[in-house]
Coordinates of C-alpha atoms in Angstrom, one line a residue:
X23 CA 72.2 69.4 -73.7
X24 CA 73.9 70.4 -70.2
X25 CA 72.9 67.2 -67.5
X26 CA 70.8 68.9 -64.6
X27 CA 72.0 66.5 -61.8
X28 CA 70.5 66.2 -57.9
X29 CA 72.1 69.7 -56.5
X30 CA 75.4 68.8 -55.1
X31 CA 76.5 69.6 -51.4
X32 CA 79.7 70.6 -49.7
X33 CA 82.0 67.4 -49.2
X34 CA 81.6 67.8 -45.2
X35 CA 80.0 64.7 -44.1
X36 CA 81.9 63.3 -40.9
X37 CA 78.7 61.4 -39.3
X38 CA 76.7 58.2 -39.7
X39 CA 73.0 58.2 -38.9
X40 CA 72.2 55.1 -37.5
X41 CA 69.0 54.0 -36.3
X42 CA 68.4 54.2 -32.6
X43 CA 66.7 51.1 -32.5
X44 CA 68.9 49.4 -35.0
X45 CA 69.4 45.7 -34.0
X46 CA 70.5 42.4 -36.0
X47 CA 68.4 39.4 -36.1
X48 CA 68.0 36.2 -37.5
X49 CA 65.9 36.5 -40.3
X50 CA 63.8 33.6 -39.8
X51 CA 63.1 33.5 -36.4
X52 CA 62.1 37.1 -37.4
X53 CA 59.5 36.1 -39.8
X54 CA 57.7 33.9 -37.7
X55 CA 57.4 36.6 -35.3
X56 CA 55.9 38.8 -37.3
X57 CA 58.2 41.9 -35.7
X58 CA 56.3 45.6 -35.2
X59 CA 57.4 48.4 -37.2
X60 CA 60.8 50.1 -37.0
X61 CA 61.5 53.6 -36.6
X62 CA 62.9 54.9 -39.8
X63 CA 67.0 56.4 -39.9
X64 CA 67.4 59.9 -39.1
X65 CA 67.1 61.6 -42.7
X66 CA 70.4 62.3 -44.2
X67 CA 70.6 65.3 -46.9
X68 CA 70.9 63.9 -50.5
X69 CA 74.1 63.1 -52.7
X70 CA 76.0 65.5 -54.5
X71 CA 75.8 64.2 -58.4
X72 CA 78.6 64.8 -61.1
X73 CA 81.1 62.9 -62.9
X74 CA 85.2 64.2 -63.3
X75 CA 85.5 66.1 -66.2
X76 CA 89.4 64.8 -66.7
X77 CA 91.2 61.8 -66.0
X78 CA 91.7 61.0 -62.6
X79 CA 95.4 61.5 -60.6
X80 CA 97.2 60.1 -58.2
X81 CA 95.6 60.6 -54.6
X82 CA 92.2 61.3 -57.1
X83 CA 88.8 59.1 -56.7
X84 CA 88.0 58.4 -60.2
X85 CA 85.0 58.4 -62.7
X86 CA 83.5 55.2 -60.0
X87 CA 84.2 56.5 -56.3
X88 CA 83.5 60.1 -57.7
X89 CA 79.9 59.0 -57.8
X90 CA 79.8 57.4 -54.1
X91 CA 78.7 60.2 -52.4
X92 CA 76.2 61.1 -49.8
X93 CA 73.6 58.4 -49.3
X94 CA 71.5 55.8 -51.5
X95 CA 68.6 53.9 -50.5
X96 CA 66.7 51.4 -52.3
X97 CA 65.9 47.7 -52.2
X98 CA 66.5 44.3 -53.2
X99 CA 67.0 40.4 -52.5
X100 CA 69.2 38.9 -50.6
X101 CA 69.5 34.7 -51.3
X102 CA 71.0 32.4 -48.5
X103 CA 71.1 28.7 -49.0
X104 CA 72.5 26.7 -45.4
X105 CA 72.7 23.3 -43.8
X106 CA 70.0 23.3 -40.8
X107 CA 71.6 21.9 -37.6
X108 CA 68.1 21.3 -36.1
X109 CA 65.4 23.5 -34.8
X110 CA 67.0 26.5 -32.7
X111 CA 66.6 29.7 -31.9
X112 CA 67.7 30.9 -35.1
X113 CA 65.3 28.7 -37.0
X114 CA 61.7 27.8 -36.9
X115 CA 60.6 24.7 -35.6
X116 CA 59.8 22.1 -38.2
X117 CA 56.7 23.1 -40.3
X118 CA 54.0 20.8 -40.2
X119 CA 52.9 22.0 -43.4
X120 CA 56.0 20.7 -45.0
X121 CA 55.4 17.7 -47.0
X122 CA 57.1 14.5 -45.0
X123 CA 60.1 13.6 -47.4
X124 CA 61.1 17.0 -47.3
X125 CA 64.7 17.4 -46.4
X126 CA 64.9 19.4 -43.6
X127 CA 68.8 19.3 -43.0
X128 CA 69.2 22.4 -45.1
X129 CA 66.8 25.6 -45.6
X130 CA 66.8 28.0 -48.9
X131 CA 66.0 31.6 -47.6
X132 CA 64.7 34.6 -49.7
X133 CA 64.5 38.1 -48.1
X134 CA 62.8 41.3 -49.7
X135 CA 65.6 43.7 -48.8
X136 CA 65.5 47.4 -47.7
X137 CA 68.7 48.8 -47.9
X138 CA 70.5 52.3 -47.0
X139 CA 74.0 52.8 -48.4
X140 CA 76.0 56.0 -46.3
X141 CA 78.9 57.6 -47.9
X142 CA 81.1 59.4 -46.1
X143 CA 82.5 62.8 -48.3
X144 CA 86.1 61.9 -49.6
X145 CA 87.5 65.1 -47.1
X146 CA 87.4 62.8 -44.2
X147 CA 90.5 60.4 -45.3
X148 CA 91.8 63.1 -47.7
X149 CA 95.2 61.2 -48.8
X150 CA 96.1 58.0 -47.8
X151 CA 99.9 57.6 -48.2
X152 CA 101.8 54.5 -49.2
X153 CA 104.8 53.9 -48.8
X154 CA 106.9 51.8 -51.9
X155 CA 109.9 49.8 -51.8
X156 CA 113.1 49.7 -54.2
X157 CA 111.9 50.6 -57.8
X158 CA 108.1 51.3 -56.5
X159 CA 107.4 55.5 -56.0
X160 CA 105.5 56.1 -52.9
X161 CA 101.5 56.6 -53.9
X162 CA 98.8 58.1 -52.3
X163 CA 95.0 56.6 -51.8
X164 CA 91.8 57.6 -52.0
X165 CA 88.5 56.3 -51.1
X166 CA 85.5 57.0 -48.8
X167 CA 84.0 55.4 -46.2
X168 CA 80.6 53.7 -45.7
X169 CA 77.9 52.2 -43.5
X170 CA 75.6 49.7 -45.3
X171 CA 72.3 48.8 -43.2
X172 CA 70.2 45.9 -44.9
X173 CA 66.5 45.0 -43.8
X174 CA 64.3 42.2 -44.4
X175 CA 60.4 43.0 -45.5
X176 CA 59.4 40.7 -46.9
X177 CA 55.9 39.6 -46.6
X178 CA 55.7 35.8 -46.7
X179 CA 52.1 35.7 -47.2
X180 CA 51.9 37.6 -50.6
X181 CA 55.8 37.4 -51.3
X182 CA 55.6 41.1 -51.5
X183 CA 57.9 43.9 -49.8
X184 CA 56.5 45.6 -46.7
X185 CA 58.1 48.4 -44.3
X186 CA 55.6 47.1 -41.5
X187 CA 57.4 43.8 -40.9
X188 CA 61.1 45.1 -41.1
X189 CA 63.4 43.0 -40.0
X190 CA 67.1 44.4 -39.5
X191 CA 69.6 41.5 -40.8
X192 CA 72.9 42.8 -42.0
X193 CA 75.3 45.7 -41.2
X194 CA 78.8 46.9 -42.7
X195 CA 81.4 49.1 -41.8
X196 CA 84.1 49.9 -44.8
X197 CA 86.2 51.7 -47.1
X198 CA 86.0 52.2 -51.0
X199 CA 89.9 53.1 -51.6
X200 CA 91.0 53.9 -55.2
X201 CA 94.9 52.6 -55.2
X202 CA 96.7 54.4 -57.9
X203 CA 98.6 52.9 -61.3
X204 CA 101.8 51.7 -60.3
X205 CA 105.0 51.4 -61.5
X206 CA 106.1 48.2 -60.5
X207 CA 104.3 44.9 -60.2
X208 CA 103.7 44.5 -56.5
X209 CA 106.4 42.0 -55.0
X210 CA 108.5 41.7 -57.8
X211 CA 111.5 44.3 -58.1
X212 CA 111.8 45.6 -61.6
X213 CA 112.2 48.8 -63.0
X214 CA 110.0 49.7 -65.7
X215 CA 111.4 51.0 -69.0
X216 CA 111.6 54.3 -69.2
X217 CA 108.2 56.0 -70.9
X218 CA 106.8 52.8 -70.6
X219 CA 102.7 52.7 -68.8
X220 CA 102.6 51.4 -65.6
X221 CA 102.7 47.7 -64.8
X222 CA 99.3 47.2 -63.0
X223 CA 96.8 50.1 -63.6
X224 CA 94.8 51.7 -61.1
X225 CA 92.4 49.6 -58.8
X226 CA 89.5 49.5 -56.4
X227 CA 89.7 47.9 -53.1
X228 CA 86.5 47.7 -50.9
X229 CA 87.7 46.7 -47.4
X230 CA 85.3 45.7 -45.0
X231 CA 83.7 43.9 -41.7
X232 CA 81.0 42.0 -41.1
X233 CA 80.0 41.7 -37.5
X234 CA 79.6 37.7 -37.9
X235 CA 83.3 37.4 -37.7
X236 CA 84.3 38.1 -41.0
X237 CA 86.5 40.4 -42.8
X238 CA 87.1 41.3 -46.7
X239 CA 89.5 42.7 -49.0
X240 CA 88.3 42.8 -52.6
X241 CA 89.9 43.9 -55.6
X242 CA 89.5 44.7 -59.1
X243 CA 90.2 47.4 -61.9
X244 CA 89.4 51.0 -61.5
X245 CA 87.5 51.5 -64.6
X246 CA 88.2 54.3 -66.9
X247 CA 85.8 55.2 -69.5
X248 CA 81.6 55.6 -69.4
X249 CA 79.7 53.2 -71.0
X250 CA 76.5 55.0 -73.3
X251 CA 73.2 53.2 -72.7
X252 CA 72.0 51.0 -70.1
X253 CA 74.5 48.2 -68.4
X254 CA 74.3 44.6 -69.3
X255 CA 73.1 42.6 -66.6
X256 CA 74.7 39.0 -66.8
X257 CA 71.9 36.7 -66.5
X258 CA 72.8 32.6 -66.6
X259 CA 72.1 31.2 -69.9
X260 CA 69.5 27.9 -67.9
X261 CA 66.9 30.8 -67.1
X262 CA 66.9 33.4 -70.1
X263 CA 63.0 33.3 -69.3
X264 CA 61.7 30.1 -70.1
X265 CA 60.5 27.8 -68.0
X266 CA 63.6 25.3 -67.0
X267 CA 62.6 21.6 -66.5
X268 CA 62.8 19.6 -63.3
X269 CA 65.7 17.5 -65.0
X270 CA 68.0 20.0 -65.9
X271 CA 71.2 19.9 -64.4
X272 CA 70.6 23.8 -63.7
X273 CA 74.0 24.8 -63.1
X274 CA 72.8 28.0 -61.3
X275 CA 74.5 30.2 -58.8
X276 CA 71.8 29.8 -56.2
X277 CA 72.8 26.0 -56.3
X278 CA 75.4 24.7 -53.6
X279 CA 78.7 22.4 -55.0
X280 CA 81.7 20.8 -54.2
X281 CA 84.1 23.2 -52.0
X282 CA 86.7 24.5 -55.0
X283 CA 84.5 22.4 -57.4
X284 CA 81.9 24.5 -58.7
X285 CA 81.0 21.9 -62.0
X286 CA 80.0 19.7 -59.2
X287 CA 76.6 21.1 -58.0
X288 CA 74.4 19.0 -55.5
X289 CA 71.4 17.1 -57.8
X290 CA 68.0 18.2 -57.4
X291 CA 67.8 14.7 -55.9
X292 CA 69.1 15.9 -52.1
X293 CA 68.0 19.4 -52.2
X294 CA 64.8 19.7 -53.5
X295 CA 64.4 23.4 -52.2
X296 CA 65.9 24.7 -55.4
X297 CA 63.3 23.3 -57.6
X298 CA 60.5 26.1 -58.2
X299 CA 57.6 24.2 -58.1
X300 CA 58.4 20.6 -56.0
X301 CA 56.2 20.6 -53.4
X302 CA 58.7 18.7 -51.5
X303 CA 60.5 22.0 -50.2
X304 CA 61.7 23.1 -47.3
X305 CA 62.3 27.0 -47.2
X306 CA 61.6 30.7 -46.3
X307 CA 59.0 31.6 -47.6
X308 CA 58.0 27.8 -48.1
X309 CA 55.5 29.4 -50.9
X310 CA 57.4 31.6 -53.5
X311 CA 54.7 31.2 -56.1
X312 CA 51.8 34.1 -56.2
X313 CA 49.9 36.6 -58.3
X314 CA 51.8 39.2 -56.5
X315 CA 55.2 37.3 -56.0
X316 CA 58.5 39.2 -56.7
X317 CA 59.9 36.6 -56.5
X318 CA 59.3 35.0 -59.6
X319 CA 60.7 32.0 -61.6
X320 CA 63.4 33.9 -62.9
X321 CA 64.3 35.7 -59.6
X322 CA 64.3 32.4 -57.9
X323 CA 66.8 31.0 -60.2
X324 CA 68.9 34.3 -61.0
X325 CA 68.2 37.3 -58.3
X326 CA 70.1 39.4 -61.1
X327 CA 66.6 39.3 -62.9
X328 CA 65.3 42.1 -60.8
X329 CA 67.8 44.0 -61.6
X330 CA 67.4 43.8 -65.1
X331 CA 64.1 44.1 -64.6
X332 CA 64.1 47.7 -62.9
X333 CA 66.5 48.6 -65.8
X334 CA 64.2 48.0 -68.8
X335 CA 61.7 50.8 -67.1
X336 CA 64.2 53.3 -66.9
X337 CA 65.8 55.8 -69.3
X338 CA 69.3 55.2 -68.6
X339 CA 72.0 57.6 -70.3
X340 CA 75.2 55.7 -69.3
X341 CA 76.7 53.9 -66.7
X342 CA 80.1 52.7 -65.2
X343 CA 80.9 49.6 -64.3
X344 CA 83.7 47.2 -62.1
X345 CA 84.1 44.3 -60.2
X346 CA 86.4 43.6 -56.9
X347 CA 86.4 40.0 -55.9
X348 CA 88.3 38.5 -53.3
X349 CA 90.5 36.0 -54.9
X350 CA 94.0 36.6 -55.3
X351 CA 94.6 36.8 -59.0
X352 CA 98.1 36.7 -61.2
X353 CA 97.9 40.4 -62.4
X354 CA 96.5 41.9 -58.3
X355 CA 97.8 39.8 -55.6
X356 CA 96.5 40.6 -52.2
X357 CA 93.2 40.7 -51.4
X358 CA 91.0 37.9 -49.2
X359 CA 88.8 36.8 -46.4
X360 CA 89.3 36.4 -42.8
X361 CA 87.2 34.6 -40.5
X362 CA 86.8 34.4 -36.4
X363 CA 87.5 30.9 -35.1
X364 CA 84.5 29.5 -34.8
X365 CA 83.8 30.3 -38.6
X366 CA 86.8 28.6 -39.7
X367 CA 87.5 25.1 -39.3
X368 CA 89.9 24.6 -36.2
X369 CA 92.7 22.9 -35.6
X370 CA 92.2 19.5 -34.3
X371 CA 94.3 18.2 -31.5
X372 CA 94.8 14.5 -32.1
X373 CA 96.4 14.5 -28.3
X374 CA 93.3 15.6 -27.0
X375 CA 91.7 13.3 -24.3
X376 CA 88.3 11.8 -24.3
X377 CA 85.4 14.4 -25.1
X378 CA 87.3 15.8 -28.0
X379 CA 86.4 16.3 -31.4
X380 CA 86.8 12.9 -33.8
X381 CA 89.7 13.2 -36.1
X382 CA 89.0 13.9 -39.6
X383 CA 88.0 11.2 -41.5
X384 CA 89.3 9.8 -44.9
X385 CA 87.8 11.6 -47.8
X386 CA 86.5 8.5 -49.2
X387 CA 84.8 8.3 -46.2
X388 CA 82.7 11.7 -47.2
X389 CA 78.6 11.4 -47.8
X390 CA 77.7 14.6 -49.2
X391 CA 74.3 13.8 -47.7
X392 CA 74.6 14.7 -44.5
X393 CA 76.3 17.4 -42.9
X394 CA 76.6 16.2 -39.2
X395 CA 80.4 17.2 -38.1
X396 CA 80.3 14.2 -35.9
X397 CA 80.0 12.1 -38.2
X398 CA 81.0 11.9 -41.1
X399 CA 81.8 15.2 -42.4
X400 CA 85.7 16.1 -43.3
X401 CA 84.6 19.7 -42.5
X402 CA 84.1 21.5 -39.0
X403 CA 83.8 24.9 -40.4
X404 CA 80.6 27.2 -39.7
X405 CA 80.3 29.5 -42.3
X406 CA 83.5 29.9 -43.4
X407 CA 83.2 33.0 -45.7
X408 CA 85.7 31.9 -48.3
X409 CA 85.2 34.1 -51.0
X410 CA 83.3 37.3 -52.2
X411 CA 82.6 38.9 -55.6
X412 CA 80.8 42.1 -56.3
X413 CA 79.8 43.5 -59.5
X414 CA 78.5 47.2 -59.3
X415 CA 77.2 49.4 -62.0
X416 CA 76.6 53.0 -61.8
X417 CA 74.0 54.4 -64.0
X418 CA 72.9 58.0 -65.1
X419 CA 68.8 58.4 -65.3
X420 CA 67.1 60.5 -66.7
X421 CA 63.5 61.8 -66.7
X422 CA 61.8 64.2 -67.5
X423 CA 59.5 66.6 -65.5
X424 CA 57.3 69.5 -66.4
X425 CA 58.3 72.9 -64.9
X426 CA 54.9 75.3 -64.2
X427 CA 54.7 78.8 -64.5
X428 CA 57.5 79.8 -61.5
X429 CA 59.0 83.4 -59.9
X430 CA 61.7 83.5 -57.2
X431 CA 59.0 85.1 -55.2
X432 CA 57.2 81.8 -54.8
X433 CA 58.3 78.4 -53.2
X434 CA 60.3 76.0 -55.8
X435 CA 57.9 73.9 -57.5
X436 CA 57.8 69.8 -56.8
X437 CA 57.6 68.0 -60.3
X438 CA 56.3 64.5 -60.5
X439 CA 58.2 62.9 -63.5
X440 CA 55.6 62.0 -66.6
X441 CA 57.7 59.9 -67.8
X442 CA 58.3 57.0 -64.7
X443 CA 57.0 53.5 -64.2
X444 CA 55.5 54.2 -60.8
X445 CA 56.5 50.2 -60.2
X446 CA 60.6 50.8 -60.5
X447 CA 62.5 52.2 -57.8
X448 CA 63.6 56.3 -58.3
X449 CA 62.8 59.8 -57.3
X450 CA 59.4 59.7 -56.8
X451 CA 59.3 63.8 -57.3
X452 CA 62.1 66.5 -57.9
X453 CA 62.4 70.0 -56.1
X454 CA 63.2 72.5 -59.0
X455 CA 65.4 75.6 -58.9
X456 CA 64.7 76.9 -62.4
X457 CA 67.9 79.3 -63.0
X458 CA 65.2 81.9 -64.4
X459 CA 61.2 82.6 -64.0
X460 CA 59.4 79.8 -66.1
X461 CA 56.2 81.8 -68.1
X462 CA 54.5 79.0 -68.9
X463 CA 54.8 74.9 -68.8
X464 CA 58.1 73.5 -69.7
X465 CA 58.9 70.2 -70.3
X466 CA 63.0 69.9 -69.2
X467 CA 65.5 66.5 -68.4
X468 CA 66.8 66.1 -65.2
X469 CA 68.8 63.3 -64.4
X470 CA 69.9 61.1 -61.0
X471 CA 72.3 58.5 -60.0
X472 CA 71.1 55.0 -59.3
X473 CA 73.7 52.1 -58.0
X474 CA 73.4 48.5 -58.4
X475 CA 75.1 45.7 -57.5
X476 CA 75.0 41.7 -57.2
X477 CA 77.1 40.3 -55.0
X478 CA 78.1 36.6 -54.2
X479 CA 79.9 35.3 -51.0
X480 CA 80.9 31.1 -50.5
X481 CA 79.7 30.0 -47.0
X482 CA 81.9 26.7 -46.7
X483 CA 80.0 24.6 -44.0
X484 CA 80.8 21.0 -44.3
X485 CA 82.1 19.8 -48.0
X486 CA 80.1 22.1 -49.7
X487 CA 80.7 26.3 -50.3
X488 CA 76.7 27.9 -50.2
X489 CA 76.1 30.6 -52.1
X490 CA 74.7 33.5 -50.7
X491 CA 73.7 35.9 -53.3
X492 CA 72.8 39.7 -52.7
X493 CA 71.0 42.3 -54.9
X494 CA 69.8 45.8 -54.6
X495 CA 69.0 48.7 -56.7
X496 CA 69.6 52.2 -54.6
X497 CA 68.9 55.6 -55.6
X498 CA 69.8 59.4 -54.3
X499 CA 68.0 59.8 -50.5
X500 CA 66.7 62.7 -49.4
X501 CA 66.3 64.7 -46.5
X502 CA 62.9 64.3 -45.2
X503 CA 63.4 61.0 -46.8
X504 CA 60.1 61.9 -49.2
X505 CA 62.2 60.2 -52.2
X506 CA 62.1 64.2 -53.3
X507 CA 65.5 65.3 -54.7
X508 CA 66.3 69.1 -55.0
X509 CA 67.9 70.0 -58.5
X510 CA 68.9 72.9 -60.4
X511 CA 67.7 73.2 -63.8
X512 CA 69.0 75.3 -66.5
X513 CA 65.8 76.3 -68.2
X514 CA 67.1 76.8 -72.1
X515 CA 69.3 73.9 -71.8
X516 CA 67.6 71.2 -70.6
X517 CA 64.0 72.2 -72.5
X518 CA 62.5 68.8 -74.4
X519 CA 61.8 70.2 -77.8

């Protein structure tokens, strides 16, 4: 049976839509506004859909960057954990509803995301050369750009998503750039035997800046085959949907540790915000608990249970799947953070005169604690994004539809899929362009691209690296952004017998 994908547009996009009244905020501060409604992006035309049919070439995208293409929108969580340097600004003054023996030097933060994901087409970059050096060839890249714009709406009263209180909270100018097989390891002058396969296959690099101050390269494989049936979401073996006990060690990725130390995670003793139900908790929203809560026990432990969640709704054909990560690794040196001054820890001047910054203590000296850098904290830095990691899988959908009695003399006909979870995130109808006149009802398969990805960055403030953990699930937009897709159908081929 042929695949009836979203119908496919010229690769001519050379503009970003961006909200007029776009504008970064802290999300807590935010909350306890209760902001008005935003006016929604400018609506962008929907993604062409398809997959290679060959194996992918130098100056090529391949089977994963093939599929970034027009735009996605969807949502998600996003999971920040931080020291709290006092009531600011940024944070709400202390909440009297908070028991007393709450710590209040750090604050766990959920956010109900709304996310739009842009894709440049690949036309705008067209190839990238390289240049190589003694045995290396020179290559040529290939990639797209992208604008990712992330909102906050979540209701705190309900823990439910809602468009009326949208807070904007993150946006990200990049590049996806698919760097070719090469052959000869990167630094290391050898030439490779003749016939031999290349030394380090083809990779993915997503390069990218974060207005806080930060930049990232991250790396990983290009992958190179499709996977048939859903992805596997990796979910941490403490949740695996039982209830987890206030004494386990709850080795989690939402927990803080030890800077380079991750077996050392802070006890439940100091942070008691990362205990579901202690009522000695001091976070946003303080109450995650609810009959309507998204944010379950499971999701508060391990945000990659929504996605597995949305997943076991859904009809999913195949999917593709890689990871880029920012730490330099043996096989793909290269690749890291950067940070603006005041995220990294400075340079102390031990010459300095009075008013300057103590010098840094002994580390015996450290009290994991507290995290005033006066005192006696070896650390200075202010969120010092240290490392990233991003895991995204790219899946195939497929519903089904029924077609109704249709002539090209009348207007294409909008088909609500029968088969859909109205709960899960999709097309909530499909524009059909039957390639003949339909006589009577037909039942056909059409199918859509969703992306998904979970991604963790380290915040180093003080001696500990915060994790700050971000999901989403983002299918095809559409023009009148009416979650309608346009697709052509071949009638006889995609008929459900």
């Amino acid at each position: 049976m042929a695949l009836n994908f979203a119908r496919p547009l010229e690769d001519d996009r050379r503009v970003f839509f961006i909200s007029p009244d776009f504008n970064i905020q802290p999300v807590d501060e935010a909350i306890a506004a209760q902001l008005p409604l935003r006016t929604a992006a400018p609506a962008v035309p929907e993604p062409p859909l398809g997959r290679p049919d060959k194996d992918p070439a130098e100056g090529e995208l391949g089977i994963a960057l093939s599929r970034f293409t027009g735009t996605f929108k969807g949502r998600g969580l996003n999971m920040i954990f931080r020291p709290r340097n006092g009531p600011s600004s940024f944070d709400p003054a202390d909440d009297p509803t908070a028991p007393g023996n709450a710590l209040k030097d750090n604050l766990l933060e959920y956010d109900l995301t709304e996310e739009k994901l842009q894709f440049l087409g690949a036309s705008v970059l067209n190839n990238v050369p390289n240049r190589g050096f003694g045995k290396q060839e020179h290559v040529n890249l290939k990639g797209t750009p992208y604008i990712q714009t992330v909102a906050n709406v979540l209701n705190p009263v309900d823990v439910t998503p809602t468009s009326k209180l949208k807070t904007d909270i993150h946006f990200e100018p990049g590049l996806f750039m698919r760097v070719p097989a090469l052959n000869a390891t990167p630094g290391v002058d050898v030439a490779p035997q003749s016939g031999s396969p290349p030394r380090t296959p083809a990779t993915i690099t997503r390069m990218a800046s974060i207005p806080h101050g930060t930049t990232i390269n991250a790396q990983g494989l290009d992958p190179t085959k499709v996977e048939a049936g859903p992805p596997v979401i990796p979910l941490w073996d403490d949740v695996n949907g039982v209830s987890i006990p206030a004494s386990s060690n709850r080795k989690l990725p939402t927990i803080p540790f030890t800077i380079d130390n991750p077996s050392q995670r802070v006890p439940k003793t100091l942070f008691h915000n990362t205990v579901y139900d202690d009522p000695d908790k001091f976070r946003i929203p303080q109450t995650v608990k609810g009959p309507k809560s998204v944010i379950t026990q499971n999701v508060f432990y391990d945000p990659n249970w929504l996605l597995k969640q949305n997943n076991d709704k859904k009809n999913i054909v195949d999917h593709i799947t890689f990871t880029v990560t920012t730490e330099k690794k043996k096989a793909l040196q290269g690749g890291g953070t950067a940070n603006i001054a005041f995220l990294s820890e400075p340079e102390i001047d031990k010459a300095a005169g009075p008013g300057s910054p103590p010098d840094n203590p002994d580390d015996s000296e450290l009290n994991t604690t507290t995290f005033n850098p006066d005192a006696n904290n070896p650390s200075r830095s202010n969120a010092d994004a240290a490392h990233m990691e991003a895991t995204f899988w790219i899946s195939t959908v497929r519903n089904e539809i029924i077609i109704p009695p249709w002539n090209p003399k009348i207007t294409l006909p909008i088909c609500v899929p029968v088969d859909q979870d109205p709960s899960v995130q999709g097309p909530r109808a499909f524009r059909v362009r039957p390639n003949r006149p339909v006589i009577k009802p037909t039942r056909v398969a059409v199918h859509s691209t969703q992306i998904q990805y979970s991604q963790l960055v380290l915040l180093n403030f003080g001696p500990l690296s915060w994790p700050h953990i971000s999901v989403a699930t983002l299918v095809p937009d559409d023009p009148d952004d009416k979650n309608i897709l346009t697709v052509d159908v071949d009638v006889d081929a995609a008929m459900v017998h």
